Amino acid sequence: MTKQAALDLLLGKIKESKSFHLALALIHWDAMVTGVPTKSYAARGAAEGWLSMETFKRMMAPETLEAIETLEAHDSELTETERAMTRIAGRTYRKAKAIPPEELGAFRALVSESNQVWEKAREKRDYEMMLPYYEKIVTYQRKLCDLYGYEKHPYDALLDDYEIGANVEMLDGFFAALRKEIVPLLKDITNSGGEAEEITGKFAIEKQKELMPWLTDFTGYDRTRGKVGEVEHPFCLTINRNDVRITTKYHEDNLLSSIYSIIHECGHGIYEQNMSEELEPYALADCASMGMHESQSRLYENMIGRSRTFAERLLPNLQEKFDFFKNWDTDTLYRAVNIARPSLIRIEADELTYSLHIMVRYELEKSLIEGNIKAANLPTLWADKYEEFLGIRPQNLAEGVLQDVHWSAGLFGYFPSYAVGTAYGAQMMNTIRTKAGIDVDAAIKKEDLTPITNWLRENIHSQGSIHLPNDLLKRATGETFNPQYYVNYLKEKFTGIYLKSTVNS
Ligand code: ZN
């Protein structure tokens, strides 16, 4: 195969798979957001299954590997985009081929059963029901490490599956920094009372919906190149860069939930909308990694949306719609959106404690893969870690080890990408404020984030997946991943809110 034939073949395969993706994404949106008659499930499911299988089969055909190997042999003659396309296609192809089909089939059947059992086990708070599944899943994950291959630690193979380039060495350093500085900070805040006003009562959903256009416009999410839907569990769905859809859920008794889920999903959406058009044919108009995606949603949600200046802009909008805020001032709202309190449920955790929840899961997963602990002991080990990091113990399994679906779904190595992403965001924000010299608070005050978003577009969004996450971070900020920016950001912010006297002294 010539180099040109290999390029044509790969670009053709990518074009094909984009059409499959478009069809699958629209079916997903239709089912999740538009809503479909239950009687149509079976036929839709069959069509979805065929489309997924067909696109996989086409990508995994022997000629794809031949094209990849041909391009790899011509590496020095490739452009940057061609090289990145070859790297990603090769990685995807080889990872998929690393698992023998019969093993993959057996594992899929196992997790499908285990997911159903997990729902019942969580409801009944019965760990014995779940244990045999966890044991089998851990055995499979350990085998997967060998099939994928690794250099230093077997868990590296699983981490890399979700966050390219992440490994135990990097994450041990990250979590050690959190353990050293954030665990004691949380204790200090808890001991000081850590008081914040609660936003309680009922907030008419119609009024909440009126806030949506203001919120999306504030972030810079382009509603003319997407739409906002309502679902049970909010997500962002990319059809293509000119059709990036986001979703939210309105709760009458939880006003902040929709506000912050909108800002969060806008962060995801802006990333997708700002991908460079030239990268599309190469399948590179895609996030650099899951963590990189999460870095954008959390930067907008937390570093902008939970800033004091944003609270100042948000307050009059809330006062106009809800009497509840009549006597509130900016600082009261700023504290109310930045509650810092030990909690047991990860998905409800606040900004300060979120990564500590991830640290519990990271340490347990790592030990399970190392074979140092047994799945049978997870409930106690889980509770011990919560006590160590957050100072509280779950009283039952539903608020303890059985709260997340991930392990029963066979997703090992997934959790850390959430926390790492948040830390990437803090590192970017530091560069935006210092080296790029952008006045973040002035932009928020003006309700025009253009200077911030322009920096992100140029340095992160438009780059798609040309670079590996750590390389992208280095090009954008001048250094590879450094968790200290995140630690410093949390310390400064939460000390300022809750331990002010210590800061001023
Ligand atoms: Zn997200």
Short mmCIF file of C-alpha atoms and ligand atoms in Angstrom, two decimals:
data_model
loop_
_atom_site.label_atom_id
_atom_site.label_comp_id
_atom_site.label_asym_id
_atom_site.label_seq_id
_atom_site.Cartn_x
_atom_site.Cartn_y
_atom_site.Cartn_z
CA MET A 1 0.00 0.00 0.00
CA THR A 2 1.35 3.44 -0.87
CA LYS A 3 1.35 6.28 1.61
CA GLN A 4 -1.35 8.10 -0.39
CA ALA A 5 -3.53 4.97 -0.60
CA ALA A 6 -3.18 4.53 3.16
CA LEU A 7 -4.18 8.14 3.81
CA ASP A 8 -7.17 7.86 1.47
CA LEU A 9 -8.27 4.65 3.11
CA LEU A 10 -8.08 5.99 6.64
CA LEU A 11 -9.77 9.29 5.76
CA GLY A 12 -12.52 7.32 4.00
CA LYS A 13 -13.06 5.13 7.07
CA ILE A 14 -13.27 8.22 9.26
CA LYS A 15 -15.82 9.83 6.95
CA GLU A 16 -17.93 6.69 7.09
CA SER A 17 -17.76 6.43 10.86
CA LYS A 18 -18.84 10.08 11.16
CA SER A 19 -22.09 9.22 9.41
CA PHE A 20 -22.63 6.30 11.76
CA HIS A 21 -21.87 8.57 14.70
CA LEU A 22 -24.37 11.16 13.50
CA ALA A 23 -27.12 8.56 13.21
CA LEU A 24 -26.33 7.03 16.60
CA ALA A 25 -26.13 10.42 18.33
CA LEU A 26 -29.50 11.49 16.95
CA ILE A 27 -31.09 8.22 18.05
CA HIS A 28 -29.62 8.81 21.51
CA TRP A 29 -30.93 12.39 21.71
CA ASP A 30 -34.32 11.28 20.49
CA ALA A 31 -34.52 8.60 23.17
CA MET A 32 -33.07 10.64 26.05
CA VAL A 33 -34.49 14.11 25.39
CA THR A 34 -37.30 14.13 22.83
CA GLY A 35 -38.85 11.01 24.34
CA VAL A 36 -40.10 8.01 22.39
CA PRO A 37 -43.01 5.57 22.69
CA THR A 38 -41.96 2.56 24.78
CA LYS A 39 -43.30 0.20 22.11
CA SER A 40 -40.59 1.43 19.73
CA TYR A 41 -37.71 0.38 22.01
CA ALA A 42 -37.09 -3.04 20.51
CA ALA A 43 -36.86 -1.91 16.87
CA ARG A 44 -34.75 1.12 17.80
CA GLY A 45 -32.47 -1.03 19.93
CA ALA A 46 -31.94 -3.43 17.05
CA ALA A 47 -31.09 -0.58 14.66
CA GLU A 48 -28.75 0.98 17.20
CA GLY A 49 -27.03 -2.37 17.73
CA TRP A 50 -26.55 -2.88 14.00
CA LEU A 51 -25.15 0.63 13.48
CA SER A 52 -22.67 0.25 16.35
CA MET A 53 -21.55 -3.17 15.21
CA GLU A 54 -21.21 -2.10 11.60
CA THR A 55 -19.11 0.98 12.36
CA PHE A 56 -16.85 -1.09 14.63
CA LYS A 57 -16.49 -3.84 12.03
CA ARG A 58 -15.54 -1.36 9.29
CA MET A 59 -12.94 0.34 11.46
CA MET A 60 -11.49 -3.00 12.60
CA ALA A 61 -11.09 -4.48 9.11
CA PRO A 62 -7.58 -5.85 8.28
CA GLU A 63 -6.95 -3.13 5.68
CA THR A 64 -7.23 -0.49 8.44
CA LEU A 65 -4.21 -1.99 10.17
CA GLU A 66 -2.33 -2.14 6.90
CA ALA A 67 -3.03 1.57 6.34
CA ILE A 68 -1.94 2.42 9.91
CA GLU A 69 1.31 0.44 9.55
CA THR A 70 2.02 2.02 6.17
CA LEU A 71 1.60 5.52 7.62
CA GLU A 72 3.72 4.63 10.64
CA ALA A 73 6.49 3.55 8.26
CA HIS A 74 6.28 6.99 6.57
CA ASP A 75 6.14 8.87 9.87
CA SER A 76 8.74 11.52 8.98
CA GLU A 77 6.83 12.49 5.82
CA LEU A 78 3.50 13.03 7.58
CA THR A 79 2.01 16.38 8.50
CA GLU A 80 1.16 17.03 12.17
CA THR A 81 -2.52 16.22 11.61
CA GLU A 82 -1.77 13.06 9.62
CA ARG A 83 0.58 11.88 12.34
CA ALA A 84 -1.98 12.54 15.09
CA MET A 85 -4.67 10.77 13.09
CA THR A 86 -2.39 7.74 12.67
CA ARG A 87 -1.49 7.72 16.37
CA ILE A 88 -5.14 7.73 17.47
CA ALA A 89 -6.28 5.20 14.87
CA GLY A 90 -3.40 2.89 15.82
CA ARG A 91 -4.09 3.17 19.52
CA THR A 92 -7.81 2.50 19.10
CA TYR A 93 -7.23 -0.41 16.75
CA ARG A 94 -4.61 -2.13 18.89
CA LYS A 95 -6.50 -1.67 22.14
CA ALA A 96 -9.60 -3.22 20.62
CA LYS A 97 -7.60 -6.11 19.16
CA ALA A 98 -5.77 -6.75 22.44
CA ILE A 99 -8.82 -8.44 23.93
CA PRO A 100 -9.79 -11.86 22.52
CA PRO A 101 -13.40 -11.60 21.24
CA GLU A 102 -14.65 -14.49 23.40
CA GLU A 103 -13.26 -12.85 26.55
CA LEU A 104 -14.82 -9.53 25.64
CA GLY A 105 -18.16 -11.23 25.00
CA ALA A 106 -18.04 -13.01 28.36
CA PHE A 107 -17.12 -9.78 30.14
CA ARG A 108 -19.96 -7.84 28.50
CA ALA A 109 -22.42 -10.50 29.64
CA LEU A 110 -20.95 -10.36 33.15
CA VAL A 111 -21.28 -6.57 33.52
CA SER A 112 -24.74 -6.53 32.05
CA GLU A 113 -25.83 -8.98 34.77
CA SER A 114 -23.77 -7.28 37.44
CA ASN A 115 -25.38 -3.91 36.69
CA GLN A 116 -28.80 -5.34 37.33
CA VAL A 117 -27.65 -7.05 40.51
CA TRP A 118 -25.99 -3.80 41.67
CA GLU A 119 -29.31 -1.95 41.55
CA LYS A 120 -30.95 -4.57 43.74
CA ALA A 121 -27.96 -4.94 46.05
CA ARG A 122 -27.86 -1.19 46.61
CA GLU A 123 -31.56 -1.09 47.35
CA LYS A 124 -31.35 -4.02 49.77
CA ARG A 125 -27.97 -2.86 51.10
CA ASP A 126 -26.73 -6.38 50.61
CA TYR A 127 -23.01 -6.64 49.88
CA GLU A 128 -22.97 -10.45 49.67
CA MET A 129 -25.13 -10.22 46.55
CA MET A 130 -22.57 -8.01 44.83
CA LEU A 131 -19.35 -9.62 46.03
CA PRO A 132 -19.03 -12.47 43.47
CA TYR A 133 -19.46 -9.93 40.65
CA TYR A 134 -16.86 -7.54 42.05
CA GLU A 135 -14.44 -10.46 42.43
CA LYS A 136 -14.90 -11.58 38.83
CA ILE A 137 -14.70 -8.02 37.50
CA VAL A 138 -11.45 -7.33 39.39
CA THR A 139 -9.95 -10.56 38.02
CA TYR A 140 -10.90 -9.51 34.51
CA GLN A 141 -9.53 -5.98 34.98
CA ARG A 142 -6.24 -7.40 36.20
CA LYS A 143 -6.08 -9.60 33.11
CA LEU A 144 -6.86 -6.57 30.97
CA CYS A 145 -3.75 -4.84 32.37
CA ASP A 146 -1.61 -7.66 30.95
CA LEU A 147 -3.44 -7.68 27.63
CA TYR A 148 -3.01 -3.91 27.21
CA GLY A 149 0.52 -4.02 28.57
CA TYR A 150 2.21 -1.58 30.97
CA GLU A 151 5.67 -0.46 31.94
CA LYS A 152 5.65 0.11 35.68
CA HIS A 153 2.35 -0.55 37.41
CA PRO A 154 -0.49 -2.76 36.10
CA TYR A 155 -3.08 -0.10 37.03
CA ASP A 156 -1.32 2.26 34.56
CA ALA A 157 -2.86 0.26 31.71
CA LEU A 158 -6.38 0.95 32.97
CA LEU A 159 -5.75 4.61 33.84
CA ASP A 160 -4.35 5.24 30.37
CA ASP A 161 -7.55 3.87 28.87
CA TYR A 162 -9.48 6.90 30.19
CA GLU A 163 -6.79 9.53 30.62
CA ILE A 164 -4.06 9.03 28.04
CA GLY A 165 -0.67 9.18 29.69
CA ALA A 166 -1.97 9.09 33.27
CA ASN A 167 -0.22 6.61 35.54
CA VAL A 168 0.22 5.66 39.18
CA GLU A 169 3.35 7.76 39.53
CA MET A 170 1.53 10.92 38.40
CA LEU A 171 -1.61 10.21 40.41
CA ASP A 172 0.23 9.23 43.59
CA GLY A 173 1.87 12.66 43.47
CA PHE A 174 -1.44 14.38 42.80
CA PHE A 175 -3.31 12.69 45.62
CA ALA A 176 -0.39 13.06 48.03
CA ALA A 177 -0.64 16.84 47.54
CA LEU A 178 -4.37 16.75 48.27
CA ARG A 179 -3.88 14.55 51.31
CA LYS A 180 -1.21 16.85 52.68
CA GLU A 181 -3.03 20.15 52.18
CA ILE A 182 -6.74 19.68 51.48
CA VAL A 183 -7.55 17.06 54.14
CA PRO A 184 -6.29 19.35 56.97
CA LEU A 185 -7.95 22.40 55.34
CA LEU A 186 -11.31 20.64 55.37
CA LYS A 187 -10.77 19.75 59.06
CA ASP A 188 -10.01 23.40 59.87
CA ILE A 189 -13.12 24.58 58.05
CA THR A 190 -15.29 21.95 59.76
CA ASN A 191 -13.86 22.86 63.17
CA SER A 192 -14.41 26.56 62.55
CA GLY A 193 -18.12 25.89 61.98
CA GLY A 194 -17.87 26.47 58.20
CA GLU A 195 -21.21 28.19 58.21
CA ALA A 196 -23.08 29.11 55.06
CA GLU A 197 -26.68 30.10 54.42
CA GLU A 198 -28.78 27.31 52.90
CA ILE A 199 -30.94 27.96 49.85
CA THR A 200 -34.16 26.22 50.86
CA GLY A 201 -37.78 26.19 49.81
CA LYS A 202 -39.47 25.89 46.46
CA PHE A 203 -38.38 27.72 43.30
CA ALA A 204 -40.88 27.70 40.43
CA ILE A 205 -39.44 25.75 37.52
CA GLU A 206 -40.83 28.24 34.99
CA LYS A 207 -38.81 30.99 36.68
CA GLN A 208 -35.71 28.80 36.76
CA LYS A 209 -36.07 28.24 33.03
CA GLU A 210 -36.02 32.00 32.44
CA LEU A 211 -32.46 32.04 33.78
CA MET A 212 -31.20 29.61 31.14
CA PRO A 213 -30.64 32.07 28.23
CA TRP A 214 -28.77 34.45 30.54
CA LEU A 215 -26.59 31.65 31.87
CA THR A 216 -25.73 30.18 28.47
CA ASP A 217 -25.04 33.62 26.95
CA PHE A 218 -22.87 34.47 29.94
CA THR A 219 -20.61 31.49 29.33
CA GLY A 220 -20.48 32.08 25.58
CA TYR A 221 -22.11 28.78 24.58
CA ASP A 222 -23.58 29.38 21.13
CA ARG A 223 -27.23 28.32 21.16
CA THR A 224 -27.49 28.86 17.40
CA ARG A 225 -25.07 25.93 17.01
CA GLY A 226 -26.79 23.62 19.47
CA LYS A 227 -29.79 23.43 21.74
CA VAL A 228 -30.66 22.96 25.38
CA GLY A 229 -32.79 19.99 26.39
CA GLU A 230 -34.09 18.57 29.65
CA VAL A 231 -33.17 15.12 31.00
CA GLU A 232 -32.88 13.17 34.22
CA HIS A 233 -29.05 13.19 34.25
CA PRO A 234 -27.56 16.14 32.33
CA PHE A 235 -25.02 15.54 29.55
CA CYS A 236 -23.53 17.20 26.48
CA LEU A 237 -23.90 15.55 23.08
CA THR A 238 -21.93 16.45 19.98
CA ILE A 239 -23.51 15.71 16.63
CA ASN A 240 -20.74 17.78 15.01
CA ARG A 241 -19.02 21.04 15.92
CA ASN A 242 -21.93 23.06 14.58
CA ASP A 243 -24.51 21.04 16.50
CA VAL A 244 -23.42 20.62 20.10
CA ARG A 245 -26.37 20.00 22.40
CA ILE A 246 -26.50 20.33 26.15
CA THR A 247 -29.06 19.30 28.74
CA THR A 248 -30.14 20.17 32.25
CA LYS A 249 -32.62 19.11 34.88
CA TYR A 250 -34.76 21.54 36.88
CA HIS A 251 -35.58 20.69 40.49
CA GLU A 252 -38.21 22.74 42.27
CA ASP A 253 -36.43 22.25 45.59
CA ASN A 254 -32.86 22.63 44.34
CA LEU A 255 -32.28 25.88 42.51
CA LEU A 256 -28.50 25.61 42.35
CA SER A 257 -28.61 22.21 40.68
CA SER A 258 -29.93 23.51 37.34
CA ILE A 259 -27.88 26.72 37.44
CA TYR A 260 -24.61 24.87 37.88
CA SER A 261 -25.47 21.94 35.63
CA ILE A 262 -26.14 24.46 32.84
CA ILE A 263 -22.81 26.22 33.36
CA HIS A 264 -21.02 22.85 33.60
CA GLU A 265 -22.52 21.51 30.37
CA CYS A 266 -21.86 24.86 28.64
CA GLY A 267 -18.18 24.35 29.49
CA HIS A 268 -18.30 20.97 27.72
CA GLY A 269 -20.27 22.48 24.86
CA ILE A 270 -17.93 25.45 24.30
CA TYR A 271 -14.97 23.06 24.05
CA GLU A 272 -16.73 21.10 21.30
CA GLN A 273 -17.98 24.20 19.46
CA ASN A 274 -14.49 25.71 19.37
CA MET A 275 -12.75 22.74 17.78
CA SER A 276 -10.92 23.70 14.63
CA GLU A 277 -12.88 22.91 11.46
CA GLU A 278 -9.74 21.76 9.62
CA LEU A 279 -9.38 18.88 12.07
CA GLU A 280 -12.79 17.36 11.35
CA PRO A 281 -11.83 15.10 8.40
CA TYR A 282 -9.02 13.59 10.50
CA ALA A 283 -11.32 12.76 13.44
CA LEU A 284 -9.19 15.15 15.50
CA ALA A 285 -11.98 17.65 16.23
CA ASP A 286 -12.38 15.71 19.44
CA CYS A 287 -11.32 16.22 23.07
CA ALA A 288 -7.71 15.47 23.98
CA SER A 289 -8.97 13.24 26.81
CA MET A 290 -11.84 12.81 29.25
CA GLY A 291 -9.93 14.77 31.84
CA MET A 292 -9.40 17.61 29.38
CA HIS A 293 -13.15 17.72 28.75
CA GLU A 294 -13.86 17.82 32.45
CA SER A 295 -11.25 20.56 32.88
CA GLN A 296 -13.39 22.83 30.70
CA SER A 297 -16.74 22.08 32.33
CA ARG A 298 -15.31 22.56 35.82
CA LEU A 299 -13.35 25.66 34.93
CA TYR A 300 -16.59 27.34 33.84
CA GLU A 301 -18.70 25.84 36.61
CA ASN A 302 -16.37 26.34 39.56
CA MET A 303 -13.59 28.76 38.76
CA ILE A 304 -15.94 31.18 37.01
CA GLY A 305 -19.44 30.19 38.16
CA ARG A 306 -18.58 29.88 41.84
CA SER A 307 -16.42 33.00 41.98
CA ARG A 308 -17.41 35.97 44.12
CA THR A 309 -17.71 38.18 41.04
CA PHE A 310 -20.14 35.75 39.43
CA ALA A 311 -22.20 35.68 42.64
CA GLU A 312 -22.37 39.46 42.35
CA ARG A 313 -23.81 39.19 38.82
CA LEU A 314 -26.10 36.29 39.66
CA LEU A 315 -27.70 37.87 42.72
CA PRO A 316 -29.80 40.58 40.97
CA ASN A 317 -31.06 37.95 38.52
CA LEU A 318 -32.16 35.77 41.40
CA GLN A 319 -33.69 38.68 43.29
CA GLU A 320 -35.72 39.65 40.26
CA LYS A 321 -37.28 36.19 40.13
CA PHE A 322 -37.36 34.89 43.68
CA ASP A 323 -38.39 36.76 46.84
CA PHE A 324 -36.25 34.34 48.81
CA PHE A 325 -33.14 36.41 47.98
CA LYS A 326 -34.67 39.78 48.84
CA ASN A 327 -32.35 40.46 51.77
CA TRP A 328 -29.30 38.60 50.52
CA ASP A 329 -25.98 40.21 49.74
CA THR A 330 -23.15 39.02 47.48
CA ASP A 331 -21.11 37.43 50.26
CA THR A 332 -24.06 35.43 51.54
CA LEU A 333 -24.68 34.06 48.04
CA TYR A 334 -20.96 33.47 47.49
CA ARG A 335 -20.84 31.27 50.61
CA ALA A 336 -24.13 29.54 49.73
CA VAL A 337 -22.74 28.42 46.36
CA ASN A 338 -19.47 27.36 48.00
CA ILE A 339 -20.53 25.15 50.86
CA ALA A 340 -17.54 23.13 52.05
CA ARG A 341 -18.66 20.22 54.14
CA PRO A 342 -17.73 16.55 54.50
CA SER A 343 -20.32 14.39 52.75
CA LEU A 344 -20.75 10.75 51.81
CA ILE A 345 -22.14 10.89 48.26
CA ARG A 346 -19.67 11.73 45.50
CA ILE A 347 -22.14 13.18 42.99
CA GLU A 348 -23.44 15.60 45.61
CA ALA A 349 -19.97 16.64 46.81
CA ASP A 350 -18.89 20.29 46.86
CA GLU A 351 -15.91 21.79 45.08
CA LEU A 352 -13.50 21.45 48.01
CA THR A 353 -14.26 17.84 48.91
CA TYR A 354 -14.93 16.38 45.46
CA SER A 355 -11.40 15.17 44.82
CA LEU A 356 -11.23 13.54 48.25
CA HIS A 357 -14.11 11.29 47.21
CA ILE A 358 -12.09 10.38 44.13
CA MET A 359 -9.01 9.72 46.26
CA VAL A 360 -10.94 7.03 48.22
CA ARG A 361 -11.81 5.26 44.98
CA TYR A 362 -8.35 5.66 43.46
CA GLU A 363 -6.59 4.10 46.44
CA LEU A 364 -9.01 1.19 46.61
CA GLU A 365 -8.85 0.48 42.88
CA LYS A 366 -5.08 0.60 42.91
CA SER A 367 -4.88 -1.85 45.84
CA LEU A 368 -7.43 -4.19 44.25
CA ILE A 369 -5.38 -4.33 41.05
CA GLU A 370 -2.18 -4.83 43.04
CA GLY A 371 -3.92 -7.70 44.83
CA ASN A 372 -3.17 -6.13 48.23
CA ILE A 373 -6.79 -6.05 49.33
CA LYS A 374 -9.77 -8.31 48.78
CA ALA A 375 -13.11 -7.27 47.35
CA ALA A 376 -14.74 -8.91 50.39
CA ASN A 377 -13.23 -6.22 52.63
CA LEU A 378 -14.27 -3.22 50.52
CA PRO A 379 -17.17 -2.01 52.73
CA THR A 380 -14.90 -1.61 55.77
CA LEU A 381 -11.93 -0.25 53.82
CA TRP A 382 -14.23 2.26 52.11
CA ALA A 383 -15.65 3.47 55.42
CA ASP A 384 -12.13 3.71 56.92
CA LYS A 385 -10.94 5.90 54.05
CA TYR A 386 -13.97 8.19 54.31
CA GLU A 387 -13.21 8.58 57.97
CA GLU A 388 -9.56 9.30 57.26
CA PHE A 389 -10.06 11.84 54.45
CA LEU A 390 -13.44 13.36 55.21
CA GLY A 391 -13.92 12.64 58.90
CA ILE A 392 -17.24 10.81 58.48
CA ARG A 393 -18.35 7.17 58.12
CA PRO A 394 -21.20 5.87 55.97
CA GLN A 395 -23.98 4.30 57.99
CA ASN A 396 -25.08 1.95 55.23
CA LEU A 397 -23.85 0.49 51.93
CA ALA A 398 -26.00 2.73 49.72
CA GLU A 399 -24.16 5.77 51.06
CA GLY A 400 -20.95 3.74 51.14
CA VAL A 401 -19.31 1.34 48.72
CA LEU A 402 -22.45 0.58 46.70
CA GLN A 403 -23.20 4.20 45.71
CA ASP A 404 -21.47 4.27 42.29
CA VAL A 405 -22.36 2.23 39.24
CA HIS A 406 -18.77 2.29 37.89
CA TRP A 407 -17.33 -0.87 39.46
CA SER A 408 -20.34 -3.01 38.67
CA ALA A 409 -20.11 -1.67 35.10
CA GLY A 410 -16.46 -2.73 34.89
CA LEU A 411 -15.13 0.83 34.73
CA PHE A 412 -11.80 0.70 36.56
CA GLY A 413 -9.41 3.63 36.09
CA TYR A 414 -12.26 5.98 35.19
CA PHE A 415 -12.69 7.94 38.44
CA PRO A 416 -9.29 9.72 38.56
CA SER A 417 -9.94 11.50 35.25
CA TYR A 418 -12.63 13.63 36.94
CA ALA A 419 -10.22 14.92 39.57
CA VAL A 420 -7.24 15.27 37.25
CA GLY A 421 -9.41 17.28 34.84
CA THR A 422 -10.36 19.74 37.56
CA ALA A 423 -6.69 20.18 38.36
CA TYR A 424 -5.82 20.75 34.67
CA GLY A 425 -8.40 23.55 34.74
CA ALA A 426 -6.74 25.21 37.74
CA GLN A 427 -3.37 25.10 35.99
CA MET A 428 -4.89 26.76 32.88
CA MET A 429 -6.64 29.39 34.98
CA ASN A 430 -3.34 30.26 36.62
CA THR A 431 -1.76 30.86 33.20
CA ILE A 432 -4.78 32.88 32.06
CA ARG A 433 -4.46 35.16 35.10
CA THR A 434 -0.68 35.44 35.22
CA LYS A 435 1.25 34.78 31.99
CA ALA A 436 -1.63 35.77 29.70
CA GLY A 437 -2.43 38.71 31.99
CA ILE A 438 -6.20 38.42 31.56
CA ASP A 439 -8.32 40.15 34.16
CA VAL A 440 -10.74 37.29 34.86
CA ASP A 441 -12.85 39.20 37.38
CA ALA A 442 -13.22 42.20 35.10
CA ALA A 443 -14.48 39.91 32.34
CA ILE A 444 -17.01 38.27 34.68
CA LYS A 445 -18.10 41.69 35.94
CA LYS A 446 -18.69 42.84 32.35
CA GLU A 447 -20.61 39.61 31.67
CA ASP A 448 -18.32 39.03 28.72
CA LEU A 449 -15.93 36.09 29.01
CA THR A 450 -14.45 36.62 25.53
CA PRO A 451 -10.84 37.20 26.70
CA ILE A 452 -10.91 33.98 28.76
CA THR A 453 -12.68 31.92 26.10
CA ASN A 454 -10.37 33.26 23.37
CA TRP A 455 -7.35 32.03 25.31
CA LEU A 456 -8.99 28.64 25.83
CA ARG A 457 -10.03 28.43 22.19
CA GLU A 458 -6.58 29.19 20.92
CA ASN A 459 -4.62 27.06 23.37
CA ILE A 460 -6.95 24.15 24.16
CA HIS A 461 -10.24 23.89 22.25
CA SER A 462 -9.08 24.46 18.68
CA GLN A 463 -6.25 21.95 19.17
CA GLY A 464 -8.70 19.04 19.41
CA SER A 465 -6.83 15.80 19.95
CA ILE A 466 -3.67 16.65 17.97
CA HIS A 467 -1.60 16.52 21.17
CA LEU A 468 -1.55 14.18 24.14
CA PRO A 469 -3.09 15.80 27.25
CA ASN A 470 0.22 16.46 28.99
CA ASP A 471 1.81 17.90 25.83
CA LEU A 472 -1.21 20.12 25.28
CA LEU A 473 -0.98 21.34 28.86
CA LYS A 474 2.71 22.07 28.44
CA ARG A 475 2.19 24.03 25.23
CA ALA A 476 -0.64 26.00 26.82
CA THR A 477 0.79 26.67 30.29
CA GLY A 478 4.54 26.18 29.85
CA GLU A 479 4.72 23.11 32.08
CA THR A 480 3.40 19.56 32.30
CA PHE A 481 0.74 18.64 34.83
CA ASN A 482 1.43 20.29 38.17
CA PRO A 483 -1.21 19.64 40.86
CA GLN A 484 0.07 22.47 43.04
CA TYR A 485 -1.98 25.06 41.10
CA TYR A 486 -5.16 23.22 42.01
CA VAL A 487 -4.13 22.85 45.65
CA ASN A 488 -3.23 26.55 45.85
CA TYR A 489 -6.47 27.58 44.19
CA LEU A 490 -8.57 25.56 46.67
CA LYS A 491 -6.56 26.76 49.65
CA GLU A 492 -6.77 30.40 48.71
CA LYS A 493 -10.45 30.31 47.85
CA PHE A 494 -11.75 28.33 50.80
CA THR A 495 -9.45 29.88 53.36
CA GLY A 496 -10.73 33.23 52.12
CA ILE A 497 -14.34 32.20 52.57
CA TYR A 498 -14.21 30.31 55.85
CA LEU A 499 -11.00 31.11 57.67
CA LYS A 500 -10.64 34.76 56.76
CA SER A 501 -9.18 35.86 60.09
CA THR A 502 -6.24 33.47 59.64
CA VAL A 503 -5.55 34.93 56.22
CA ASN A 504 -5.68 38.54 57.38
CA SER A 505 -3.50 37.98 60.43
ZN ZN B 1 -18.82 16.91 33.02
#
